[in-house]
Amino acid sequence: EVQLVQSGGGLVRPGGSLRLSCSVSGFTHDEYTIGWFRQAPGKEREGVAWISVFYGSRGYADSVKGRFTISSDDAKNTVLLQMNSLKPEDTAVYYCAFRDHYTVQRLTPDQFDFWGQGTPVTVSS
């Protein structure tokens, strides 16, 4: 079974940076997609970014374009989310998720099959 283990996150001041990591194991091929989602208290889980690990295509939510960068380290089976110029509204629990397909049409939770454990990100002065 696919397993995703997250690391990173924490507390940062507005304008600061954080990097989240998602280590993927248990898959039998590399044509899959990893998505990053976040869920703030009292809000629905929303998509932040996605990457097709084999083909390298990627996409971002409008709210994070130009500030967040998703990348993959194939040798380490790890997907990174670099978050710069963080804002208080970026505060949420962040999750990575696995989709057993080389791309995704909609960055919504129902498109993904396996999830990481979640890691909190707090942006506050």
C-alpha positions as MATLAB code, in Angstrom:
seq = 'EVQLVQSGGGLVRPGGSLRLSCSVSGFTHDEYTIGWFRQAPGKEREGVAWISVFYGSRGYADSVKGRFTISSDDAKNTVLLQMNSLKPEDTAVYYCAFRDHYTVQRLTPDQFDFWGQGTPVTVSS';
ca = [
       0.000    0.000    0.000;
       1.137    3.537   -0.728;
       2.407    5.454    2.273;
       3.153    9.168    2.537;
       5.199   10.609    5.379;
       5.354   14.369    5.794;
       7.922   16.582    7.467;
       8.523   20.298    7.819;
       6.106   23.018    8.789;
       5.952   24.993   12.003;
       5.674   28.627   13.036;
       6.931   31.462   10.856;
       6.455   35.224   10.711;
       4.600   36.867    7.835;
       6.898   37.169    4.837;
       8.924   34.174    5.914;
       9.501   30.808    4.250;
       8.960   27.165    5.053;
       9.515   23.929    3.178;
       7.314   20.888    3.438;
       8.440   17.414    2.413;
       6.409   14.352    1.433;
       8.183   10.994    1.213;
       6.349    8.425   -0.904;
       6.710    4.651   -0.698;
       4.845    1.464   -1.566;
       4.080    2.205   -5.217;
       4.973    0.008   -8.175;
       5.338    2.622  -10.922;
       6.242    6.303  -11.238;
       3.313    7.630  -13.281;
       1.537    9.197  -10.355;
       0.566   12.640   -9.159;
       1.194   14.236   -5.786;
      -1.012   17.026   -4.544;
      -0.637   19.381   -1.615;
      -3.765   20.464    0.209;
      -4.463   22.568    3.264;
      -7.279   22.863    5.735;
      -7.771   25.827    8.030;
     -10.014   25.605   11.114;
     -13.652   25.666   10.127;
     -12.895   25.532    6.412;
     -12.949   22.873    3.752;
      -9.788   21.222    2.544;
      -8.474   23.077   -0.496;
      -5.929   22.211   -3.150;
      -2.678   24.168   -3.161;
      -0.437   22.563   -5.792;
       0.121   19.356   -7.729;
       2.889   17.686   -9.691;
       3.013   14.796  -12.144;
       6.140   13.118  -10.847;
       7.089   11.324  -14.081;
       6.189   14.065  -16.588;
       7.039   17.075  -14.448;
       3.878   19.031  -15.213;
       2.503   20.980  -12.287;
      -0.167   23.435  -11.256;
      -1.006   25.865   -8.476;
      -4.019   27.427   -6.849;
      -4.335   31.121   -7.669;
      -3.883   32.011   -4.007;
      -0.311   30.648   -3.960;
       0.954   31.264   -7.498;
       4.290   33.023   -7.502;
       4.872   32.225   -3.818;
       4.813   28.422   -3.595;
       6.865   25.986   -5.652;
       6.275   22.251   -5.905;
       9.097   19.972   -6.989;
      10.087   16.321   -6.893;
      13.313   14.519   -6.072;
      12.891   11.279   -7.949;
      15.977    9.673   -6.454;
      14.552   10.102   -2.985;
      10.880    9.590   -3.921;
      10.167   12.904   -2.249;
       7.967   15.829   -3.213;
       8.712   19.257   -1.785;
       6.551   22.326   -1.312;
       8.625   25.476   -0.922;
       6.503   28.241    0.553;
       7.787   31.825    0.357;
       6.271   35.186    1.257;
       3.944   33.472    3.678;
       0.816   35.262    4.836;
      -1.368   34.750    7.909;
      -4.079   33.346    5.632;
      -1.704   30.504    4.705;
      -2.118   29.167    8.251;
      -3.549   25.647    8.043;
      -2.765   21.981    8.375;
      -1.071   20.904    5.159;
      -1.482   17.450    3.632;
       0.184   15.696    0.729;
      -1.823   13.174   -1.254;
      -1.206   10.478   -3.880;
      -3.164    9.930   -7.067;
      -2.565    6.749   -9.074;
      -2.575    8.550  -12.422;
      -0.044   10.647  -14.321;
      -2.137   13.831  -14.111;
      -5.170   15.387  -12.453;
      -7.982   17.467  -13.932;
      -9.301   18.977  -10.717;
      -7.229   19.596   -7.629;
      -9.898   18.336   -5.250;
      -9.579   15.813   -2.420;
     -11.839   13.242   -4.074;
      -9.290   12.824   -6.900;
      -6.625   11.443   -4.543;
      -6.337    8.011   -2.996;
      -3.800    8.131   -0.169;
      -2.916   10.872    2.291;
      -0.079   11.975    4.498;
      -0.528   12.551    8.201;
      -0.756   16.339    7.951;
       1.573   18.987    9.308;
       0.585   22.351   10.808;
       1.809   25.636    9.389;
       1.227   28.803   11.407;
       2.027   32.237   10.017;
       1.889   34.803   12.766;
       3.834   37.720   14.154;
];
